[in-house]
JSON list of C-alpha atoms in Angstrom, two decimals:
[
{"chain": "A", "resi": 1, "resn": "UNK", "atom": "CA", "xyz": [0.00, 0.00, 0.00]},
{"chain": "A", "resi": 2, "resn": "UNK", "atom": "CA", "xyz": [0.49, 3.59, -0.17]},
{"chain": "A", "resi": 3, "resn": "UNK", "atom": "CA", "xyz": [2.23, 5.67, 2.80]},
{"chain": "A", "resi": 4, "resn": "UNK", "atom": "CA", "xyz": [2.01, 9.26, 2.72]},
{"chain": "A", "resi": 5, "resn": "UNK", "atom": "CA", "xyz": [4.77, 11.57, 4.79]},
{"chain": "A", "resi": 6, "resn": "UNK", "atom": "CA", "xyz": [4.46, 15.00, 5.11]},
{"chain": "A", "resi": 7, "resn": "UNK", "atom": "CA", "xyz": [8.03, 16.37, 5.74]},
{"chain": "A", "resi": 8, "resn": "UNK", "atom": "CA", "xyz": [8.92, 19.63, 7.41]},
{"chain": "A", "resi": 9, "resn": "UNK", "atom": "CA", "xyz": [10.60, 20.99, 10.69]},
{"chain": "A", "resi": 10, "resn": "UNK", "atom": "CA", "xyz": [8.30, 23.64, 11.76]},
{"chain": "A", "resi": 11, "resn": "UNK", "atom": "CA", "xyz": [4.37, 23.49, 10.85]},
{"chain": "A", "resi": 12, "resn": "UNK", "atom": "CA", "xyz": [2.17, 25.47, 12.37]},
{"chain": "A", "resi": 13, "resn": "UNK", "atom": "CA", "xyz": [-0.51, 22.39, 13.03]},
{"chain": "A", "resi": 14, "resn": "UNK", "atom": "CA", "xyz": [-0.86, 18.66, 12.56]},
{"chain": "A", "resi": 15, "resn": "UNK", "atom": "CA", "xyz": [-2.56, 17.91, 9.68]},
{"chain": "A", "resi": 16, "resn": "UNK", "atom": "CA", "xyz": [-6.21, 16.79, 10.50]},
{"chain": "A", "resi": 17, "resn": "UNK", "atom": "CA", "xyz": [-5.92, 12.74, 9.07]},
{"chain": "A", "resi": 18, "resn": "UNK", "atom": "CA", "xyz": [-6.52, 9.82, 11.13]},
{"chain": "A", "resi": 19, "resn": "UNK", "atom": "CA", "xyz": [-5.75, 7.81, 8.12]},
{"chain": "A", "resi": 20, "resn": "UNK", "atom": "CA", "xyz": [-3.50, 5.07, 9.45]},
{"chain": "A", "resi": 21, "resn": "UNK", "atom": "CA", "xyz": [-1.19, 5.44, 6.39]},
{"chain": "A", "resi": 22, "resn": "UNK", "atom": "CA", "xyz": [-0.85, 9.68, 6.37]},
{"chain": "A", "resi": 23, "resn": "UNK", "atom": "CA", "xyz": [2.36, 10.01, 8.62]},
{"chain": "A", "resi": 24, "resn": "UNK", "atom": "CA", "xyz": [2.73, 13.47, 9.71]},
{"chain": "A", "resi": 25, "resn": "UNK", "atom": "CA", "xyz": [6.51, 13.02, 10.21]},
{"chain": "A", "resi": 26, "resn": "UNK", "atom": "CA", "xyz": [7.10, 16.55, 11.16]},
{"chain": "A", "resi": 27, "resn": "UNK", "atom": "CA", "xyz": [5.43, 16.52, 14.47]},
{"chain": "A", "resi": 28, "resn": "UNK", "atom": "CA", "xyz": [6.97, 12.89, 15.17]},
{"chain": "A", "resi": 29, "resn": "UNK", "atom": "CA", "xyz": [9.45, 12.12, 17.99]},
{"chain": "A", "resi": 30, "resn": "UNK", "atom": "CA", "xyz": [11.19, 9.86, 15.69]},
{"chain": "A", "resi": 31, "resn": "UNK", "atom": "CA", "xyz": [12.01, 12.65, 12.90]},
{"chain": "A", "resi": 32, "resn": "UNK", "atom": "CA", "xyz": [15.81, 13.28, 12.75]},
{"chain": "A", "resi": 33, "resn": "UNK", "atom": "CA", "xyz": [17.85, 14.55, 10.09]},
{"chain": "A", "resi": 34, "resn": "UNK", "atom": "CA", "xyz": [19.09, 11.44, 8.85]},
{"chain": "A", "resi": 35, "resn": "UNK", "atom": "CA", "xyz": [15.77, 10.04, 8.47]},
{"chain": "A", "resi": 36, "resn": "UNK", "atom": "CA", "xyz": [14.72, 13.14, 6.18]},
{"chain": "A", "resi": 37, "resn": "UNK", "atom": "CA", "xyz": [17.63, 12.09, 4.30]},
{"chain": "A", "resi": 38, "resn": "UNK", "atom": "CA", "xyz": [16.25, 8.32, 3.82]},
{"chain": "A", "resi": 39, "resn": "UNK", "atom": "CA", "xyz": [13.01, 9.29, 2.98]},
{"chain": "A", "resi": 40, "resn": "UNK", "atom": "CA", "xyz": [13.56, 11.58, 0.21]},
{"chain": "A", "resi": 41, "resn": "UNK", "atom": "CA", "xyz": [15.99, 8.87, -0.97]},
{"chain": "A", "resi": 42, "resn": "UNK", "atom": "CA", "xyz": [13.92, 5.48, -0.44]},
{"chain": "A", "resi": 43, "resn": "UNK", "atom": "CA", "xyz": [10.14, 7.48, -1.33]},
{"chain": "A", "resi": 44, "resn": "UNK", "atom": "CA", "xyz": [8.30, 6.16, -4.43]},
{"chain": "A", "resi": 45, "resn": "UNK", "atom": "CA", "xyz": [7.68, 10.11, -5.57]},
{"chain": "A", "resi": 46, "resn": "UNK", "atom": "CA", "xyz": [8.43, 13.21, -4.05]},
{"chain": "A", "resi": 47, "resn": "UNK", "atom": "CA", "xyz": [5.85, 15.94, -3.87]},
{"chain": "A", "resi": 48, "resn": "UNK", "atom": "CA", "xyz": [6.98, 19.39, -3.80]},
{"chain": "A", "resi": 49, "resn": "UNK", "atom": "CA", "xyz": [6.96, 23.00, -5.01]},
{"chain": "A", "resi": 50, "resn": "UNK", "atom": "CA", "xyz": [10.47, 22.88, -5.50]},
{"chain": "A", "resi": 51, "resn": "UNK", "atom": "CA", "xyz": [11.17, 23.87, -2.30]},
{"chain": "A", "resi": 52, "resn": "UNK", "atom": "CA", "xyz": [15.01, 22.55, -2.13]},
{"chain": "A", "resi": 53, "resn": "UNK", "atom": "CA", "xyz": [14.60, 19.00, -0.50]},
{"chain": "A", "resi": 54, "resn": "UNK", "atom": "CA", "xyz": [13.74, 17.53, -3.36]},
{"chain": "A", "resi": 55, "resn": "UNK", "atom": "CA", "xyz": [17.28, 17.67, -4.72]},
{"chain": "A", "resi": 56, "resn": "UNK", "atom": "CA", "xyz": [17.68, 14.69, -2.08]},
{"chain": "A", "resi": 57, "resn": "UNK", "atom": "CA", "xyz": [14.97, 12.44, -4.68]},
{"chain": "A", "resi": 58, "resn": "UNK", "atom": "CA", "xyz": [16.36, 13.57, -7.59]},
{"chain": "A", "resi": 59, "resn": "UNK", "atom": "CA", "xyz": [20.17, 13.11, -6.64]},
{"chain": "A", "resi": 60, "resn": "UNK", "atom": "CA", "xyz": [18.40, 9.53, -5.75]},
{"chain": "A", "resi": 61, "resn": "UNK", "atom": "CA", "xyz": [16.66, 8.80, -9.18]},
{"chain": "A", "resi": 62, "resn": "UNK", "atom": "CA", "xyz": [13.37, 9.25, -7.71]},
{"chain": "A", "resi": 63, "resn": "UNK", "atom": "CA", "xyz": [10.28, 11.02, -9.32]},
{"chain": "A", "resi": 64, "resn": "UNK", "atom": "CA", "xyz": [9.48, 14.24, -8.50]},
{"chain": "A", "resi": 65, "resn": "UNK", "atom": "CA", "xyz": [6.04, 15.73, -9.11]},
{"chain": "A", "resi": 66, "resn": "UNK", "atom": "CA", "xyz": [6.65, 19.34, -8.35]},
{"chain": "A", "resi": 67, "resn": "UNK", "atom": "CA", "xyz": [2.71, 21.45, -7.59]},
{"chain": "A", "resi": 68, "resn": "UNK", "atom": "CA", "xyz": [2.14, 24.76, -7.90]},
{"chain": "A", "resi": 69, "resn": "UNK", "atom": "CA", "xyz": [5.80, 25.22, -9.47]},
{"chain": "A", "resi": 70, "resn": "UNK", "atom": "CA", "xyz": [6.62, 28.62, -10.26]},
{"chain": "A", "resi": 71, "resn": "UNK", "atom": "CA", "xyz": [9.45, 29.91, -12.33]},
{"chain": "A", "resi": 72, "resn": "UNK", "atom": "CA", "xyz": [8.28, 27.37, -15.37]},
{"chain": "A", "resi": 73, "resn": "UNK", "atom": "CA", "xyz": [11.63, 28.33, -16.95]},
{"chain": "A", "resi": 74, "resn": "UNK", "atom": "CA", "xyz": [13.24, 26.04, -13.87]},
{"chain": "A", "resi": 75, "resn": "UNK", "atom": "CA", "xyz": [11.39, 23.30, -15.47]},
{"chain": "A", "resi": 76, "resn": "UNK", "atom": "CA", "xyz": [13.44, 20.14, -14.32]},
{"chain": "A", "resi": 77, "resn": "UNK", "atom": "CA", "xyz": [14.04, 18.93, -17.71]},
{"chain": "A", "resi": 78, "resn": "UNK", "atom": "CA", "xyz": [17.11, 16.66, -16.79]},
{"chain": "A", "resi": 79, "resn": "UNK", "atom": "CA", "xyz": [15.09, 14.73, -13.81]},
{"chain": "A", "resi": 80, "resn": "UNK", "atom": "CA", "xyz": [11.76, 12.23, -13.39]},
{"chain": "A", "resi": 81, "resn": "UNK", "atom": "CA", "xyz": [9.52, 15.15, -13.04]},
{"chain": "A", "resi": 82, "resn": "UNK", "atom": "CA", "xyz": [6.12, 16.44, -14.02]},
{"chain": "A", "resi": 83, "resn": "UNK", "atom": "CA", "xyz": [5.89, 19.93, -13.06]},
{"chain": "A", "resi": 84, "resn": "UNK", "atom": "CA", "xyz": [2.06, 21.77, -12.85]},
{"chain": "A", "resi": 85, "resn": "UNK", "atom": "CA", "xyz": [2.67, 25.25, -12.29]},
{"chain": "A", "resi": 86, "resn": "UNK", "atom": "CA", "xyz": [0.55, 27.71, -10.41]},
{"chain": "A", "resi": 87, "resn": "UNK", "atom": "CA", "xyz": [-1.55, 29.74, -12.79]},
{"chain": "A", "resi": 88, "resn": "UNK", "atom": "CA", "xyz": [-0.36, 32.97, -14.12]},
{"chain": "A", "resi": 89, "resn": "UNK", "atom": "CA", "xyz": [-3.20, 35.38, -14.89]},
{"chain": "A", "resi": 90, "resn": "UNK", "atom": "CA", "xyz": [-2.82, 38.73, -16.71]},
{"chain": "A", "resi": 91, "resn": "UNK", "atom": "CA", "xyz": [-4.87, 41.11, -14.23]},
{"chain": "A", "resi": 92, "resn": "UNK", "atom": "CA", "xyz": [-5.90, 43.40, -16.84]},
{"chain": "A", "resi": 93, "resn": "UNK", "atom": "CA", "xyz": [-7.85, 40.64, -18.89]},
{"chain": "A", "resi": 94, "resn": "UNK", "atom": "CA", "xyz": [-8.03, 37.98, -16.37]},
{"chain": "A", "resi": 95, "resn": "UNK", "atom": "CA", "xyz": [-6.25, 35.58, -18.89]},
{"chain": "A", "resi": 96, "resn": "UNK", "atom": "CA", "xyz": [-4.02, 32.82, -18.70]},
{"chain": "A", "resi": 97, "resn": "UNK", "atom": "CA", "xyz": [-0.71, 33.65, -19.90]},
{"chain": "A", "resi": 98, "resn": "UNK", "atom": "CA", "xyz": [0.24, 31.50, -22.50]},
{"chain": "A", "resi": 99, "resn": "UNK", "atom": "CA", "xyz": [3.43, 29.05, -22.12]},
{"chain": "A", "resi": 100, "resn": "UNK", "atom": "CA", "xyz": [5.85, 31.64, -23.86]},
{"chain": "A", "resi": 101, "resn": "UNK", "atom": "CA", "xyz": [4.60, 34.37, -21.67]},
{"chain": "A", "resi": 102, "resn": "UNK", "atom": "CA", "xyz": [5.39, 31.92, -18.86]},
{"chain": "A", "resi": 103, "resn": "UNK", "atom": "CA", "xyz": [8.89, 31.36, -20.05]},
{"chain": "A", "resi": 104, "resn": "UNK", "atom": "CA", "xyz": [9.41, 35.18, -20.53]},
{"chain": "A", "resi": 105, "resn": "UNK", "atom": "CA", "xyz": [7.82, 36.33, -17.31]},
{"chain": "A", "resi": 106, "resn": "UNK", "atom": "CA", "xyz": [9.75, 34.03, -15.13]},
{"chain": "A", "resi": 107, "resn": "UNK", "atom": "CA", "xyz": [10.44, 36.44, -11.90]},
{"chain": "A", "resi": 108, "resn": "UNK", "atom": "CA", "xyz": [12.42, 35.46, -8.90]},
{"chain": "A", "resi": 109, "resn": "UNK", "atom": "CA", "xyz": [10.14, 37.70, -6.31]},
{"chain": "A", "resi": 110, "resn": "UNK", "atom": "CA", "xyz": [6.55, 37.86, -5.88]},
{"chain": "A", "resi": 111, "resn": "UNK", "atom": "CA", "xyz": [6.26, 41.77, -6.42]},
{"chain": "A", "resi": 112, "resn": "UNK", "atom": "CA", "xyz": [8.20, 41.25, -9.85]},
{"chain": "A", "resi": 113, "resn": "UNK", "atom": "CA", "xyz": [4.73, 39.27, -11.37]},
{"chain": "A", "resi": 114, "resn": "UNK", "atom": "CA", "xyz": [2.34, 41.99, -9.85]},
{"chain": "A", "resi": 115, "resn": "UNK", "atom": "CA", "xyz": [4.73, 45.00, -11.42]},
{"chain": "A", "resi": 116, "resn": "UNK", "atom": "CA", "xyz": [4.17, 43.42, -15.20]},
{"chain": "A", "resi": 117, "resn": "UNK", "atom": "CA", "xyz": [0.38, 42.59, -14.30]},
{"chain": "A", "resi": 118, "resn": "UNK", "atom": "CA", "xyz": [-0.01, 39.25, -13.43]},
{"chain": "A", "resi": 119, "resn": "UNK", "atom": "CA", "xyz": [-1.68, 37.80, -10.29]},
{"chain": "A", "resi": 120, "resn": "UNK", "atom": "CA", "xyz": [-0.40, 34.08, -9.44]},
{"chain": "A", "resi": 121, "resn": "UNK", "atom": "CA", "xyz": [-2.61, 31.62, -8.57]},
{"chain": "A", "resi": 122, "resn": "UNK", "atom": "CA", "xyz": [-2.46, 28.70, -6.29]},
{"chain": "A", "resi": 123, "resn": "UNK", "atom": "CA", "xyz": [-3.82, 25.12, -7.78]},
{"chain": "A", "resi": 124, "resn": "UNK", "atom": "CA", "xyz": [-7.26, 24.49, -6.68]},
{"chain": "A", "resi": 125, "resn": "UNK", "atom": "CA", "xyz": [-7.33, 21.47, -4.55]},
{"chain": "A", "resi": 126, "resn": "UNK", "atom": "CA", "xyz": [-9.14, 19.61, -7.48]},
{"chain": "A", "resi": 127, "resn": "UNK", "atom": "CA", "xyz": [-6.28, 20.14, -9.50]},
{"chain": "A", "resi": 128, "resn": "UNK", "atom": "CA", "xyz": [-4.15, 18.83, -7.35]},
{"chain": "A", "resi": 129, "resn": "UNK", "atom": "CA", "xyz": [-5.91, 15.87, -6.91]},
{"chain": "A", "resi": 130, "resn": "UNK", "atom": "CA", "xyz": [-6.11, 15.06, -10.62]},
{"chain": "A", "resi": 131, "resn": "UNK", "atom": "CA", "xyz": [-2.63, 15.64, -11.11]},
{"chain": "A", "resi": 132, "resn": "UNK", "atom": "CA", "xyz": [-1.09, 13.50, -7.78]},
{"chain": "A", "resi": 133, "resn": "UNK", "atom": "CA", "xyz": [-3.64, 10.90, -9.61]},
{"chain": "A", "resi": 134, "resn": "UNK", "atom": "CA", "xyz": [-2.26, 11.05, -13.15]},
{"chain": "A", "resi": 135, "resn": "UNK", "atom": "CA", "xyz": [1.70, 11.14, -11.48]},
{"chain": "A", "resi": 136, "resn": "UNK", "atom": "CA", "xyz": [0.62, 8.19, -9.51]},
{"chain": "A", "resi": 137, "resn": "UNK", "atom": "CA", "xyz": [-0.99, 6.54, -12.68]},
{"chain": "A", "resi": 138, "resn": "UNK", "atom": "CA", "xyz": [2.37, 7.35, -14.51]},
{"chain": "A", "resi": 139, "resn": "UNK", "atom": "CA", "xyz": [4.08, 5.20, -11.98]},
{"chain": "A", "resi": 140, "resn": "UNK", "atom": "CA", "xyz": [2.29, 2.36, -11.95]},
{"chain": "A", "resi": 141, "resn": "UNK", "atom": "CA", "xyz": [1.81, 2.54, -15.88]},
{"chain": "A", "resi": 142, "resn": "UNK", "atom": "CA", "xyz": [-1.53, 2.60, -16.03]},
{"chain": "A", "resi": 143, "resn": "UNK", "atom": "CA", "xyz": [-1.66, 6.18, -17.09]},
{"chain": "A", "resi": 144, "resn": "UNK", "atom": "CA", "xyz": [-2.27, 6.22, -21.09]},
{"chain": "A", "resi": 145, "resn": "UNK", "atom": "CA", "xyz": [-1.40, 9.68, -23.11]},
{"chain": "A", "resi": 146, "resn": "UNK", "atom": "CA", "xyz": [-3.53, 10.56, -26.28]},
{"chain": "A", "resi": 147, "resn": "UNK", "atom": "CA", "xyz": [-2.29, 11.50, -29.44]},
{"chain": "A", "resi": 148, "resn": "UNK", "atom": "CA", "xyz": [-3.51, 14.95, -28.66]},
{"chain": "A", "resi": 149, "resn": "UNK", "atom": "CA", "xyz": [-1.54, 14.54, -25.44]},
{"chain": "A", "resi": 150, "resn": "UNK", "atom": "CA", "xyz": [1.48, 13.82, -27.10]},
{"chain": "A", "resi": 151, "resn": "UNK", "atom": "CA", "xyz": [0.91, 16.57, -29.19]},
{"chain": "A", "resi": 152, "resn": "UNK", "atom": "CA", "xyz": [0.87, 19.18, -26.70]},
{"chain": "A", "resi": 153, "resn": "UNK", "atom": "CA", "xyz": [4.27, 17.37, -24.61]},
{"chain": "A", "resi": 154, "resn": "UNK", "atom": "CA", "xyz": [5.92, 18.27, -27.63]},
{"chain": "A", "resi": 155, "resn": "UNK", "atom": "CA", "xyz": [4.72, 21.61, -28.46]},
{"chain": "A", "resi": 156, "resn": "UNK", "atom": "CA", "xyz": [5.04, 22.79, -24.47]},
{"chain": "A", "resi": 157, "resn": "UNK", "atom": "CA", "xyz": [8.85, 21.19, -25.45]},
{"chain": "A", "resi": 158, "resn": "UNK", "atom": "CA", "xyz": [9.06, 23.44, -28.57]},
{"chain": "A", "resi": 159, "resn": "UNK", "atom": "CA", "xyz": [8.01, 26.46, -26.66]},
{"chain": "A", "resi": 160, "resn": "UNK", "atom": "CA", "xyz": [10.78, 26.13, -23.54]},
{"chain": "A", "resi": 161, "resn": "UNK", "atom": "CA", "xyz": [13.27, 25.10, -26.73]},
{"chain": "A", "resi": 162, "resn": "UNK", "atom": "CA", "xyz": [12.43, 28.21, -28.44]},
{"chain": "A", "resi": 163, "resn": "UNK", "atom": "CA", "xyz": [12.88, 30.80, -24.96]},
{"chain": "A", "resi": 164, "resn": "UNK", "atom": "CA", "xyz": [15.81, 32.89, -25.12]},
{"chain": "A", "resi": 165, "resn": "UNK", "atom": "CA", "xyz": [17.63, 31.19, -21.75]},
{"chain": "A", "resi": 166, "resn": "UNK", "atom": "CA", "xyz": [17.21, 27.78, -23.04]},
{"chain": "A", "resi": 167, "resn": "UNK", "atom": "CA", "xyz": [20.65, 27.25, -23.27]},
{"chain": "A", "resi": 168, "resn": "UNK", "atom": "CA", "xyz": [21.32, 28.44, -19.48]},
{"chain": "A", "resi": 169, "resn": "UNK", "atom": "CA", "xyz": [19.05, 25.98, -17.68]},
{"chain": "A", "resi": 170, "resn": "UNK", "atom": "CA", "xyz": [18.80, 23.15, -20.42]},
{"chain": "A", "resi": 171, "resn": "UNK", "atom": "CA", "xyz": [20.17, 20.42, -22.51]},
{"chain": "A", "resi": 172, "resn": "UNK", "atom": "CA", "xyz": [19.34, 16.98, -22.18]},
{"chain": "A", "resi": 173, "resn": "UNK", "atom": "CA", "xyz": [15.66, 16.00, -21.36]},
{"chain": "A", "resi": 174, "resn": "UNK", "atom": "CA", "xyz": [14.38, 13.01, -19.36]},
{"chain": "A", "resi": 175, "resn": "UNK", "atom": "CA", "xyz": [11.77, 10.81, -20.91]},
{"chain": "A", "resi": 176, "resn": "UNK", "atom": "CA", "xyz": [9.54, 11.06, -18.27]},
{"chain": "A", "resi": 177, "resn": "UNK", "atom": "CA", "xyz": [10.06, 14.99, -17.34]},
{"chain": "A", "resi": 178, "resn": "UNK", "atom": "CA", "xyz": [7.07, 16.95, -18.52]},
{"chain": "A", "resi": 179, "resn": "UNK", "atom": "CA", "xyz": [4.28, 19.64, -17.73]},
{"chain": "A", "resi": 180, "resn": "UNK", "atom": "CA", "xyz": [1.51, 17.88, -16.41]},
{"chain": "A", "resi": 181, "resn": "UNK", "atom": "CA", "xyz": [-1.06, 16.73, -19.16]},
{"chain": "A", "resi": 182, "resn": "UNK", "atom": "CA", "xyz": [-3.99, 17.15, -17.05]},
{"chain": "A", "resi": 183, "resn": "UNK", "atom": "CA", "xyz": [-3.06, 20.91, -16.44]},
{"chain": "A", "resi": 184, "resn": "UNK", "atom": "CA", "xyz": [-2.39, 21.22, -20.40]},
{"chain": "A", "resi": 185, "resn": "UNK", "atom": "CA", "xyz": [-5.97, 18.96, -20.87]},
{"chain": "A", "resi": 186, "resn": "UNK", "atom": "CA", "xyz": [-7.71, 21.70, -18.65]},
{"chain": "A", "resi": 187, "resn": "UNK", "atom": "CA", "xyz": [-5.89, 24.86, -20.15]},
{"chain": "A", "resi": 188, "resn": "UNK", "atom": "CA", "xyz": [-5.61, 24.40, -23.57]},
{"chain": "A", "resi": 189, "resn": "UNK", "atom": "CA", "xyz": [-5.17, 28.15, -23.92]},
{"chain": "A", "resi": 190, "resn": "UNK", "atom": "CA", "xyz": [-1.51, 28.25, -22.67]},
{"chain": "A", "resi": 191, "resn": "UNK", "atom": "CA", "xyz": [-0.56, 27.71, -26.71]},
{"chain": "A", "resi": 192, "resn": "UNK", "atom": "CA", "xyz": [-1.97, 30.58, -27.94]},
{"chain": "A", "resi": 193, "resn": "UNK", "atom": "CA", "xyz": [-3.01, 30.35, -31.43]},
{"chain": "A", "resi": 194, "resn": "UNK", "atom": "CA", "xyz": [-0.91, 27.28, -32.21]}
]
């Protein structure tokens, strides 16, 4: 069966599971530093927002799903990862910004995205759901891509190819890394007029 850890030093609260298989290792006795270690290392996917830890799971061949990851053009392209970014909306038109605006408007501080007009968005927890579900899926091979799927992997490729810092953060790709294809099911409109 599944085993779910949520890792951390200092939370705020518990989380509120009785689930016999949600561990909330950060408020466990047993938590040490060598154990956060192992469990990034040993874990059958990493969740994360990219949040620094995860280097452990990569460095360890692991898969990565990375939520609500923001700087697209960080896009782990070299790892086991599906990334599904937070949404970037132009405030102005209330629009999605499409996946070269993403690449191009890819700020390291929060203020930079509301100077050029853009609120971010946090993933709805439907859409996390559906995309821990279609990672999960992925694992166990049971997940199956359509050609329209396909289609968009390798025009969301195409785009990030075609980004003027390619070069700087890119070369080889992973088979498996990707933007999440129930994110580009559910917003289409990140191609533009493609």
């Amino acid at each position: 069966g599944v085993w779910v850890f949520r890792m951390g030093k200092k939370m705020e609260k518990p989380i509120p599971s009785q689930h016999k298989r949600i561990i909330d290792y950060a408020f466990k006795a047993e938590r040490s530093d060598f154990l956060d270690i192992w469990l990034l290392a040993h874990c059958n996917l990493c969740i994360s927002t990219g949040s620094g830890p995860d280097t452990v799971s990569d460095t360890y061949r692991r898969p990565i799903l990375f939520l609500n990851f923001l700087r697209l053009c960080n896009y782990w392209s070299w790892s086991n990862a599906m990334h599904v970014p937070k949404k970037l909306v132009w405030e102005t038109s209330d629009k999605l910004l499409t996946l070269q605006e993403y690449f191009d408007h890819s700020y390291l501080k929060t203020d930079s995205y509301r100077l050029a007009g853009i609120k971010i968005i946090d993933l709805s927890p439907e859409e996390i759901l559906s995309s821990t579900q279609e990672c999960w899926q992925r694992l166990e091979g049971s997940w199956i891509d359509t050609e329209d799927d396909l289609k968009k992997h390798q025009q969301s490729w195409e785009i990030l190819k075609s980004w003027t810092g390619f070069s700087n953060y890119h070369g080889w790709k992973h088979p498996n890394s990707r933007i999440g294809t129930t994110w580009l099911r559910n917003h289409s409109e990140v191609f533009g007029n493609r």
